[in-house]
Coordinates of C-alpha atoms in Angstrom, one line a residue:
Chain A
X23 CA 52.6 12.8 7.9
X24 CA 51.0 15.8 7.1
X25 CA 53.4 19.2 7.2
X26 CA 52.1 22.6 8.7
X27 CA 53.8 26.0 9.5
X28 CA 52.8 26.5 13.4
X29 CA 51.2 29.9 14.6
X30 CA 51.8 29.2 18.0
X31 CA 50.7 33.1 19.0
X32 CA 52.2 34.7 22.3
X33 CA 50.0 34.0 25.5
X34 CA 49.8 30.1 24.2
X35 CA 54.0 30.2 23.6
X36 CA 55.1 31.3 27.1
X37 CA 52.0 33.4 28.8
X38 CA 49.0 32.2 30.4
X39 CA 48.0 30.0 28.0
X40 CA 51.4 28.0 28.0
X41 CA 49.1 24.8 28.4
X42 CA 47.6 25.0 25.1
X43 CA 50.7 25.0 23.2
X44 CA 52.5 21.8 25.3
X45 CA 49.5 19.4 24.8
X46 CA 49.0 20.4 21.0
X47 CA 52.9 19.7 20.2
X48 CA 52.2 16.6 22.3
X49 CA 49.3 15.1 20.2
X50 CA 50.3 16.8 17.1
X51 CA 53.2 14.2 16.9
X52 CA 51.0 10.8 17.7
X53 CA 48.7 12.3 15.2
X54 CA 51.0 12.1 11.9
X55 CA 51.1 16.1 12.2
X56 CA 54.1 17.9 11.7
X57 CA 54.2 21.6 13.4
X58 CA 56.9 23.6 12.1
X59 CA 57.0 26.4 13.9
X60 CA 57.4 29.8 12.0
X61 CA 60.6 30.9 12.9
X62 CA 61.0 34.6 14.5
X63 CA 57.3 34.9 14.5
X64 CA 55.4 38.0 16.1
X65 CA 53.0 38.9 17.4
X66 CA 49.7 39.0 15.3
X67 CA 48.4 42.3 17.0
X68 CA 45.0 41.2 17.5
X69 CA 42.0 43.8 18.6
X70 CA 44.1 46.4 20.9
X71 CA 46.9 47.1 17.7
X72 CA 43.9 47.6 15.3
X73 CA 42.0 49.5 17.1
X74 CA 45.2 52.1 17.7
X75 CA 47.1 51.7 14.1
X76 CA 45.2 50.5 11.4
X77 CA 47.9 50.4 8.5
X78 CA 50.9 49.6 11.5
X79 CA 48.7 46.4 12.7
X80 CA 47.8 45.0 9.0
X81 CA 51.9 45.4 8.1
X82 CA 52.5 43.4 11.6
X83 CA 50.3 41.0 11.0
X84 CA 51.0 40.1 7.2
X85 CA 54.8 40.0 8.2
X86 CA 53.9 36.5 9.9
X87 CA 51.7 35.8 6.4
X88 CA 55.3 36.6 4.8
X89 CA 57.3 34.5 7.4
X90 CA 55.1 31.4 6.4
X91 CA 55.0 31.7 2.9
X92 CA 58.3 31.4 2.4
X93 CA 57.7 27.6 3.4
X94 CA 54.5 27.7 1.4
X95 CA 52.8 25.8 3.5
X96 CA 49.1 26.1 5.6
X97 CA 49.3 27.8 8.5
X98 CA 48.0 26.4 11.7
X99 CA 47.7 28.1 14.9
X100 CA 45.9 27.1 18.3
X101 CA 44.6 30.5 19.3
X102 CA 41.6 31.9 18.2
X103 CA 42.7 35.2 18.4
X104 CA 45.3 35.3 16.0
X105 CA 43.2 33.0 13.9
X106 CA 40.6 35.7 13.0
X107 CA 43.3 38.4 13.2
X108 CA 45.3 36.6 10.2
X109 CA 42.7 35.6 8.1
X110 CA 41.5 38.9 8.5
X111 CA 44.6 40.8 7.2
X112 CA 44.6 37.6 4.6
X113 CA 41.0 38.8 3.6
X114 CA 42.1 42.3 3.4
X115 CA 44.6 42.2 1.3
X116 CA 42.7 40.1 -1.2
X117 CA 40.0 42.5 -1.2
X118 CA 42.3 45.6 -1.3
X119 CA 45.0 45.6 -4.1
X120 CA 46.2 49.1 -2.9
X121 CA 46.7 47.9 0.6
X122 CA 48.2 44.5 -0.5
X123 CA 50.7 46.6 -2.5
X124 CA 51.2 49.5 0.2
X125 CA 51.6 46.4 3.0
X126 CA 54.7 44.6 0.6
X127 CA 56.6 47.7 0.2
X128 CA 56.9 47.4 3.9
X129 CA 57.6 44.1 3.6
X130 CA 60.4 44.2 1.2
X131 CA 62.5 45.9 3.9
X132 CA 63.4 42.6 5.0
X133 CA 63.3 40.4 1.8
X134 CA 59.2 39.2 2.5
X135 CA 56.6 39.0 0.3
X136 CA 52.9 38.2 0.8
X137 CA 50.2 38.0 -1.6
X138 CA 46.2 37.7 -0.4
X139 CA 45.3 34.4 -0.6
X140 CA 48.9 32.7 -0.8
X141 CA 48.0 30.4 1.9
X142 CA 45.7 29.0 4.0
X143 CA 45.4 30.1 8.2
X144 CA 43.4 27.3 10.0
X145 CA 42.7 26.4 13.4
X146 CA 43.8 23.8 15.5
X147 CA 40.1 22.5 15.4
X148 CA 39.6 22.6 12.2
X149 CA 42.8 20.6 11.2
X150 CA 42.1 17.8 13.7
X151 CA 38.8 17.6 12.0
X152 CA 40.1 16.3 8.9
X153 CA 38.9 12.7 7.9
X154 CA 42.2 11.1 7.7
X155 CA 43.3 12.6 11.0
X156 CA 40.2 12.0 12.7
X157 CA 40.6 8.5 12.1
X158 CA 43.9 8.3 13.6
X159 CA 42.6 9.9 16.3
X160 CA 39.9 7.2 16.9
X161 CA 42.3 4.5 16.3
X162 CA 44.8 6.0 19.1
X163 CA 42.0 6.2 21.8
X164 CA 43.3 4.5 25.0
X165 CA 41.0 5.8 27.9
X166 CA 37.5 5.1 27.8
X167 CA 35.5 8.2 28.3
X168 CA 32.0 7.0 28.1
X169 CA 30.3 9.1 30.5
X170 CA 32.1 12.0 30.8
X171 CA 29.9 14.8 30.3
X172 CA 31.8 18.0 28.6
X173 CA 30.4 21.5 28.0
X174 CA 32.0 22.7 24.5
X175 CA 32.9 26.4 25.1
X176 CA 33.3 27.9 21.9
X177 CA 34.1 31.8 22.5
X178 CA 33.5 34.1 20.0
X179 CA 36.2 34.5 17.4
X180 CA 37.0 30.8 16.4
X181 CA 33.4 30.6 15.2
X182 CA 33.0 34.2 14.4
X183 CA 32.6 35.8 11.5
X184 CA 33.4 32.4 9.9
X185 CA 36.0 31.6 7.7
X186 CA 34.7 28.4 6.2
X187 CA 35.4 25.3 8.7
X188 CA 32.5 26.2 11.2
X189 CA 29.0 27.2 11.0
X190 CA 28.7 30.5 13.0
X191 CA 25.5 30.3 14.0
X192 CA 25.3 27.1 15.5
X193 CA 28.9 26.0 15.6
X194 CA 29.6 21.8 16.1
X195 CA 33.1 21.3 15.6
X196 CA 34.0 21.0 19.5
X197 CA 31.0 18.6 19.5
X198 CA 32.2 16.6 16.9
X199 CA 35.9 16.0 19.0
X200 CA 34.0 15.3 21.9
X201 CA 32.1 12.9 20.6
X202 CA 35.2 11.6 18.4
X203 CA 37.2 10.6 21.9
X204 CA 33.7 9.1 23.2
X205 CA 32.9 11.7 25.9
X206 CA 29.3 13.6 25.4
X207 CA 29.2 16.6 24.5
X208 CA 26.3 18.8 26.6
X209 CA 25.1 22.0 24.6
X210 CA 24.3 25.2 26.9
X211 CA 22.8 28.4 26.5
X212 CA 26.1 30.5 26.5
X213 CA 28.5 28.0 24.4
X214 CA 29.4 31.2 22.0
X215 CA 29.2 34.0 23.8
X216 CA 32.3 36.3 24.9
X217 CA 34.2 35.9 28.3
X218 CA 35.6 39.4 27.7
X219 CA 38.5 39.2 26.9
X220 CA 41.5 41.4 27.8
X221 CA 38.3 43.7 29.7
X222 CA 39.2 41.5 32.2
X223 CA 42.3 43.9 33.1
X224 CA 41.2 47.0 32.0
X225 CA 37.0 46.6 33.4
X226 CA 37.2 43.4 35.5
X227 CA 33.6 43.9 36.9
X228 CA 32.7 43.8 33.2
X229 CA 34.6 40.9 32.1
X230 CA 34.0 39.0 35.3
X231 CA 30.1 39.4 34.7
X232 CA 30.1 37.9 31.6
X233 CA 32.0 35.5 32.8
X234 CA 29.8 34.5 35.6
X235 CA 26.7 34.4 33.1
X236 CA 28.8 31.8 31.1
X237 CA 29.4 29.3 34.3
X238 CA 26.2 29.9 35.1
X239 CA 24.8 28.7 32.1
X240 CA 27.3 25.7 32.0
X241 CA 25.9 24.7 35.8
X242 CA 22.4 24.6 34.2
X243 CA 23.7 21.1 32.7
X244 CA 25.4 18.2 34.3
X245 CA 28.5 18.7 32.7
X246 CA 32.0 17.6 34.6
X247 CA 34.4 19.6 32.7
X248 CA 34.4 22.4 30.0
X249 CA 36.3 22.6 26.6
X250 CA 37.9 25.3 25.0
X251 CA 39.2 25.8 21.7
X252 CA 40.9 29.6 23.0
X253 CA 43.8 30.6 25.2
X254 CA 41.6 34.1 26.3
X255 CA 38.5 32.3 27.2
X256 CA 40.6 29.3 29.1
X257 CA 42.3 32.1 31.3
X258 CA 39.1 34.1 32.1
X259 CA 37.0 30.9 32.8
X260 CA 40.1 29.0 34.8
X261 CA 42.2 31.4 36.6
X262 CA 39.2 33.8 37.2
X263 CA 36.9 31.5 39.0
X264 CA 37.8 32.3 42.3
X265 CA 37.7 35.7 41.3
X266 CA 33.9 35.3 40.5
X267 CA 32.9 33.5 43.2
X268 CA 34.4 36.2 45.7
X269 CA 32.4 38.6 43.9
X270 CA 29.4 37.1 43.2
X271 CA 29.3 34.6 45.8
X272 CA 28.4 31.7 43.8
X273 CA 30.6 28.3 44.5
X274 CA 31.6 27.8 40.3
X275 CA 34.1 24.6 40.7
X276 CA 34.6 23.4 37.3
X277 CA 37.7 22.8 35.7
X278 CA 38.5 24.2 32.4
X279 CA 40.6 22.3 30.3
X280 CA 42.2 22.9 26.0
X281 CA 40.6 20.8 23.6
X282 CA 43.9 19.1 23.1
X283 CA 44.3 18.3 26.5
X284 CA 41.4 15.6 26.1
X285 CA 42.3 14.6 23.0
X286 CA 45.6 14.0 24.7
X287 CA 44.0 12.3 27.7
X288 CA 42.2 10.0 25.6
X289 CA 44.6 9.1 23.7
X290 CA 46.3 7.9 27.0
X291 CA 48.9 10.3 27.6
X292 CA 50.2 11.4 31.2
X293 CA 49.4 14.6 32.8
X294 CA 52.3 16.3 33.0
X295 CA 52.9 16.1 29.2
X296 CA 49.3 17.8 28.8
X297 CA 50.2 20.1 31.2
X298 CA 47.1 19.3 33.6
X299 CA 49.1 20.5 36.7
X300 CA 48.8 24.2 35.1
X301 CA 44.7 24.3 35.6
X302 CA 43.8 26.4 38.6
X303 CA 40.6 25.1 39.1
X304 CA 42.7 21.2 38.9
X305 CA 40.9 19.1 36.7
X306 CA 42.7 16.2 38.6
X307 CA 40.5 14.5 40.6
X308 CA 37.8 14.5 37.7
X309 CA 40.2 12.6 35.3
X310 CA 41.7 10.0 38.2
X311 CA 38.4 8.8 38.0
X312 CA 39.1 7.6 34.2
X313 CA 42.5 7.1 34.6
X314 CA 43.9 4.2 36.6
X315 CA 45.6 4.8 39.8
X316 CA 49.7 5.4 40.0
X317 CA 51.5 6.6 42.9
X318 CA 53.3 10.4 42.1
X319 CA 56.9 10.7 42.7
X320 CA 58.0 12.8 45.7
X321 CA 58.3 16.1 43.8
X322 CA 54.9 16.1 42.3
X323 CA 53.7 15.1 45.6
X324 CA 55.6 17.8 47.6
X325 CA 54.3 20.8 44.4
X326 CA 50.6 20.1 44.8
X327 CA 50.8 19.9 48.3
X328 CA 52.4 23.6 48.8
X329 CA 49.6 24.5 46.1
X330 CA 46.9 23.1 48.1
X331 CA 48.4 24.5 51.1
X332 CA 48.2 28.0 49.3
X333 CA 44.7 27.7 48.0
X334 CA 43.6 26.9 51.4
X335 CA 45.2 29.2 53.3
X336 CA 43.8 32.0 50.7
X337 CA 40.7 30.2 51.1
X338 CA 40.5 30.8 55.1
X339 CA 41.4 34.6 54.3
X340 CA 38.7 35.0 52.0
X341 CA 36.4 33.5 54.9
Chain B
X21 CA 34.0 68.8 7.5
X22 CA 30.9 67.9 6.7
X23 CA 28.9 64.8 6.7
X24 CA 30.4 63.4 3.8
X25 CA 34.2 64.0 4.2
X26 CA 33.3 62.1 8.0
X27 CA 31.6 58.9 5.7
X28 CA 34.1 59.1 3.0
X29 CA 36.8 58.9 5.6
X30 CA 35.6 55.8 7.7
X31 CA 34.3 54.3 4.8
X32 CA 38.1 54.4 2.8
X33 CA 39.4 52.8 5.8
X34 CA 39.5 49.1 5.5
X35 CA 36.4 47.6 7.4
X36 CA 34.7 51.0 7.2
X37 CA 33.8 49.8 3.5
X38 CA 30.1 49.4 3.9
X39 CA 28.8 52.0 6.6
X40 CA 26.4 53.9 3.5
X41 CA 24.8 50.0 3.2
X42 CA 23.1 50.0 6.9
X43 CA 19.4 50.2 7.6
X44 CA 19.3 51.1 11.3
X45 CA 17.6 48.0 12.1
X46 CA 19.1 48.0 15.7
X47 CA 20.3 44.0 15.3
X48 CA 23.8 45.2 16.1
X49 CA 22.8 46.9 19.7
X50 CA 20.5 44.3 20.4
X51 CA 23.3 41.5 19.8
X52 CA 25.8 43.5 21.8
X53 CA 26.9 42.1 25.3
X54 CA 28.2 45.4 26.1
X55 CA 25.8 47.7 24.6
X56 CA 24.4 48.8 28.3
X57 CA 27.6 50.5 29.2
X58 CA 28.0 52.4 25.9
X59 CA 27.1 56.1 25.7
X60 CA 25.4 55.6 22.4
X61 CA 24.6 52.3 21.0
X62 CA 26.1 50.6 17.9
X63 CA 23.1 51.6 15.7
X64 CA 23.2 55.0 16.9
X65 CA 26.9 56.0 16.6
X66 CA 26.7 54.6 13.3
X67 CA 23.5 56.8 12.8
X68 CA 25.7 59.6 14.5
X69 CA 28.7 59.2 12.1
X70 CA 26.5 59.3 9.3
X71 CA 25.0 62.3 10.2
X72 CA 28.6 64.3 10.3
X73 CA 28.6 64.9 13.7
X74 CA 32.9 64.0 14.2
X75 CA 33.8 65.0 17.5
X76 CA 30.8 63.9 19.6
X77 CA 31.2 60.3 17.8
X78 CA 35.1 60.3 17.8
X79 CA 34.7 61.1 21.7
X80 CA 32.4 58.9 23.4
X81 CA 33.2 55.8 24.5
X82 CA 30.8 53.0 22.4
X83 CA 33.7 51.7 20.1
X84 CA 35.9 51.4 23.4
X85 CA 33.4 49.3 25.3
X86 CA 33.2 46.7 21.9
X87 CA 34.7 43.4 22.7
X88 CA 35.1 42.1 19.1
X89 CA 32.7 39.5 19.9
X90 CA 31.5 40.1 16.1
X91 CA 28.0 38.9 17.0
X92 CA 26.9 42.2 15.5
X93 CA 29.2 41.4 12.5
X94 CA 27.4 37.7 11.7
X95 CA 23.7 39.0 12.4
X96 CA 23.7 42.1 10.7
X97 CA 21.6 41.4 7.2
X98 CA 23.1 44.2 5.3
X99 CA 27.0 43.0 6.2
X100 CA 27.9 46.5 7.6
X101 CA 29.9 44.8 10.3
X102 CA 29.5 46.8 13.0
X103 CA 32.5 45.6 14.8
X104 CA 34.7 46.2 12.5
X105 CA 33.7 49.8 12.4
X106 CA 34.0 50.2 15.7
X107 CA 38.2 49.4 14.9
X108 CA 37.9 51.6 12.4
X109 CA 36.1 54.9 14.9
X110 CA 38.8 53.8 17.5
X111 CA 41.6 54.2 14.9
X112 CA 40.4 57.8 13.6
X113 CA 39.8 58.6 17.2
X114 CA 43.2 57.9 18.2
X115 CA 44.9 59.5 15.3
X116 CA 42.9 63.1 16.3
X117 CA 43.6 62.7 20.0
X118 CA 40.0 62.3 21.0
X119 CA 39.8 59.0 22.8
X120 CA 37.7 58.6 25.6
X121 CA 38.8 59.2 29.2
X122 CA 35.6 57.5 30.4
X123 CA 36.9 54.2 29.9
X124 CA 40.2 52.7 30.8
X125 CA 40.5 50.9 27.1
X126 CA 42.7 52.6 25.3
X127 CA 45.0 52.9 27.8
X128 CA 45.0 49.4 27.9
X129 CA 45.7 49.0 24.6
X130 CA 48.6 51.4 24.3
X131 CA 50.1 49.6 27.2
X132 CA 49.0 46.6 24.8
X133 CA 50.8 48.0 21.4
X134 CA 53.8 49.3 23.6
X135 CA 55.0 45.8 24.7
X136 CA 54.5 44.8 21.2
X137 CA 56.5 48.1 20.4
X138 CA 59.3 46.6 22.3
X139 CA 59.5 43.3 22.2
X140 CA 57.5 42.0 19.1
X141 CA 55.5 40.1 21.4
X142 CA 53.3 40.5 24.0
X143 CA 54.7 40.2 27.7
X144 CA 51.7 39.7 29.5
X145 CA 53.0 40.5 33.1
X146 CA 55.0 43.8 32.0
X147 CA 52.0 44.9 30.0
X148 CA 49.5 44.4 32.9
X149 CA 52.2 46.3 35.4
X150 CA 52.5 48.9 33.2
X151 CA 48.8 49.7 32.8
X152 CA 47.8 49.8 35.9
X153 CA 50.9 52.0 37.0
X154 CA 49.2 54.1 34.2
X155 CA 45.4 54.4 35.5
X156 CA 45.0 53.1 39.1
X157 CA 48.1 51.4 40.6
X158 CA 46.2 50.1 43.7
X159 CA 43.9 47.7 40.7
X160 CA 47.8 45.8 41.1
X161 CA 46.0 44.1 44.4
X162 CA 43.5 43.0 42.9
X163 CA 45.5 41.3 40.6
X164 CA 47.7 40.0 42.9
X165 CA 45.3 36.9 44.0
X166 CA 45.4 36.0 40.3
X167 CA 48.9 36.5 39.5
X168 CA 49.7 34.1 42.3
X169 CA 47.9 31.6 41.1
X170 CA 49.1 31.6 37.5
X171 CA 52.7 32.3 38.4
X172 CA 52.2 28.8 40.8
X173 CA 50.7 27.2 38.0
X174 CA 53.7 28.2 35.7
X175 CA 51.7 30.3 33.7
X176 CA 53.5 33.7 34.3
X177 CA 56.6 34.3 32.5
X178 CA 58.3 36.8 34.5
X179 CA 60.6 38.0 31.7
X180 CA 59.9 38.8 28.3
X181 CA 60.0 36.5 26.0
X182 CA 63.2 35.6 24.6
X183 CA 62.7 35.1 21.1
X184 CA 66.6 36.4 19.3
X185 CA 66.2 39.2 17.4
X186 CA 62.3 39.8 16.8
X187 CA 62.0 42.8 18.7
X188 CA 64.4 44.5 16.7
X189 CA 63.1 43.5 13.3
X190 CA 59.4 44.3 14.6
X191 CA 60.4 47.7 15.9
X192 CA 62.6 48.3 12.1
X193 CA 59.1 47.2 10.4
X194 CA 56.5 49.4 12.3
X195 CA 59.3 52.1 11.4
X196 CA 58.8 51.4 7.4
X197 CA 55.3 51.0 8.3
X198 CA 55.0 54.6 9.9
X199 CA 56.8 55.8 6.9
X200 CA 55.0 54.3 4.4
X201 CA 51.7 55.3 5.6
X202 CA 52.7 59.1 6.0
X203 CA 54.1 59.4 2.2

């Protein structure tokens, strides 16, 4: 069993990215990994804090570096987001003495202490790329996914400026899970670029442009499904599709899912404790197809009915 | 101010470090996904800053339009990092009262900062309300379609999160942080 403090972030603990964060706790524990999450955690501040306080962001930031440290272990956290943004601050304070010392005497206020370099922030992917765990992870496949063709949607910042697990020019990790549950992974144009981001509320026609080019360069291939390491780019991709298609009036139908949710479903486990319901393009009726048959209880039945209901109601409006 | 007091500032800021290195190659503008809406590109407002000219930089809106993708960051053969410049123009424009009103980013991101403000973390639907109520409330309708959605899907908390006593500490820490900074 190998111990981590968990970064879970805030749009994959109860926002829009809520997915993300069930299905990694989910195969975290049939992989001999222990999350421990960081208690009282905060937010990491990411681009908008930085980009408005400087000095206010890095304290913010480091606090969670403090939190962790205190249980000296690595840190892991699912988003990519707050990946980059910690081991950013991390890198900072290393390079900066006067700022590491400036950023404790904040710190101190409430009995924290960080040093640069004290531990290690990794990603989700980069953990489950570990020899020992990928081997548990072959040994726990269940489903056979030969066949199923999966576009790896890397994003920007989990490859970006690179902080050792990943080549940033041509990155391979998603690849390499892909391949490690048996599916096959099918390269496109557009696998790193950005989805926008949080443009997507304050310029949607921005955001929703780049987003089109990306599922336009996944539709290019034959792939089912794509895979994303990133709560941001899962949002912009899933729950914007309709969005795109309205505006663009292309007919993008192709679900989105976390890159522990097919670990998950490989290794056999149900939907609901991936959290598969909470796609909005559904990526149900592609996995049935590698998943053997079983009749839903009436509640399940009676929820996707309403939703289906709803989707084609809005769908007749939008006609 | 001249020139050099503008350099020496951005480049004391962390990520501002290496602005004297660049070579005006263009890699960064060409790498950009957003360069086309900015009203100087990344090479040029770093040729601008450079140059001393403060306000006109600190004004327009090219750092605003800059996702953070860091493409500019990994390609540029002199490790300026643009992007992170760009943080560090949006900071120093912020702190003079110069920021853009050609672009709705920044009021995004104080909308951003303020729910962190309150609650230490970020409550997404709040955050969203509150923005638009701030710049356009009618872009709430358009946003409707895909707040249904992700609040069917269970991915809309409607509350903020509940997380004990975070938002208190946060708010106590970015008060020692304000302090600290200013003595």
């Amino acid at each position: 069993m190998k111990s981590y403090s968990y970064f879970p972030g805030c749009s994959c603990s109860e926002g829009s990215g809520i997915a993300y964060d069930i299905s990694t706790r989910e195969i975290a524990r049939s992989l001999n990994i222990e999350l421990l999450e960081i208690e009282g955690w905060n937010c990491c501040g990411t681009t908008p804090y930085e980009s408005l306080e400087e000095f206010e962001s890095t304290c913010l930031a480091a606090r969670n570096l403090g939190l962790a440290a205190q249980r000296n272990l690595d840190v892991v956290t699912p988003c990519s987001a707050c990946y980059l943004t910690l081991n950013k601050v991390d890198q900072r304070l290393t390079q900066h003495p006067w700022l590491e010392a400036k950023v404790n005497r904040v710190l101190e206020g409430e009995g924290l202490n960080y040093h640069g370099g004290q531990i290690r922030v990794r990603h989700l992917v980069d953990i489950l790329l570990d020899k020992d765990t990928l081997e548990v992870l072959r040994s726990k496949i269940k489903r056979k996914l030969t066949g199923l063709k999966v576009a790896p949607y890397y994003g920007c910042m989990l490859v970006r400026p690179g902080f050792g697990f990943e080549n940033p020019r041509r990155p391979v990790s998603l690849h390499r899970l892909i391949e490690a549950v048996d599916a096959e992974p099918v390269s496109f144009a557009l696998q790193a670029s950005c989805c926008g981001g949080a443009f997507i509320i304050s310029e949607p026609d921005v955001a929703l442009n780049l987003i089109r080019r990306i599922l336009a360069s996944v539709k290019e291939t034959d792939a089912q499904c794509i895979v994303t390491p990133c709560p941001l780019c899962q949002t912009n991709l899933d729950a914007y599709q309709g969005a795109v298609n309205t505006k663009f009036g292309t007919e993008f139908n192709i679900p989105v899912l976390f890159v522990s949710q097919l670990i998950g479903f490989a290794m056999g486990k149900g939907f609901g404790g991936l959290a598969m319901e909470k796609g909005i393009v559904s990526p149900m009726e592609l996995l049935r197809s590698y998943s053997p048959k079983r009749k839903p209880g009436l509640y399940p039945a009676l929820y996707f009915y309403l939703r289906n209901f709803y989707s084609y109601a809005k769908k007749l409006s939008r006609d | 101010m001249s020139a050099a007091d503008f350099i020496r500032e951005v480049s004391h800021l962390p990520g501002g470090e290496a602005i004297a290195e660049c070579i005006q190659c263009g890699t960064c503008s060409a790498s950009c996904p957003n360069v086309g809406l900015m009203e100087y590109s990344p090479r040029k407002i770093i040729a601008m800053a450079r140059a001393g000219m403060r306000e006109r930089v600190l004004q327009s809106n090219s750092m605003w339009y800059c996702v953070s993708c860091q493409l500019c960051s990994l390609r540029c053969p002199k490790d300026v990092k643009p992007s992170e410049i760009m943080h560090v123009l949006e900071s120093l424009s912020i702190k003079y009262g110069l920021d853009s009103k050609r672009t709705r980013n920044p009021a995004m991101y104080k909308a951003f900062v303020d729910s962190i403000k309150n609650y230490g973390r970020i409550y997404e639907l709040g955050f969203m309300i509150k923005f638009c109520l701030k710049t356009n409330p009618f872009a709430l309708f358009g946003l409707m379609s895909v707040g249904i959605d992700l609040f069917l899907s269970g991915r809309l908390a409607l509350t903020p999160s509940k997380a004990g006593d975070t938002g208190q500490k946060v708010r106590a820490l970015l008060q020692r942080a304000h302090a600290v900074k200013e003595a």
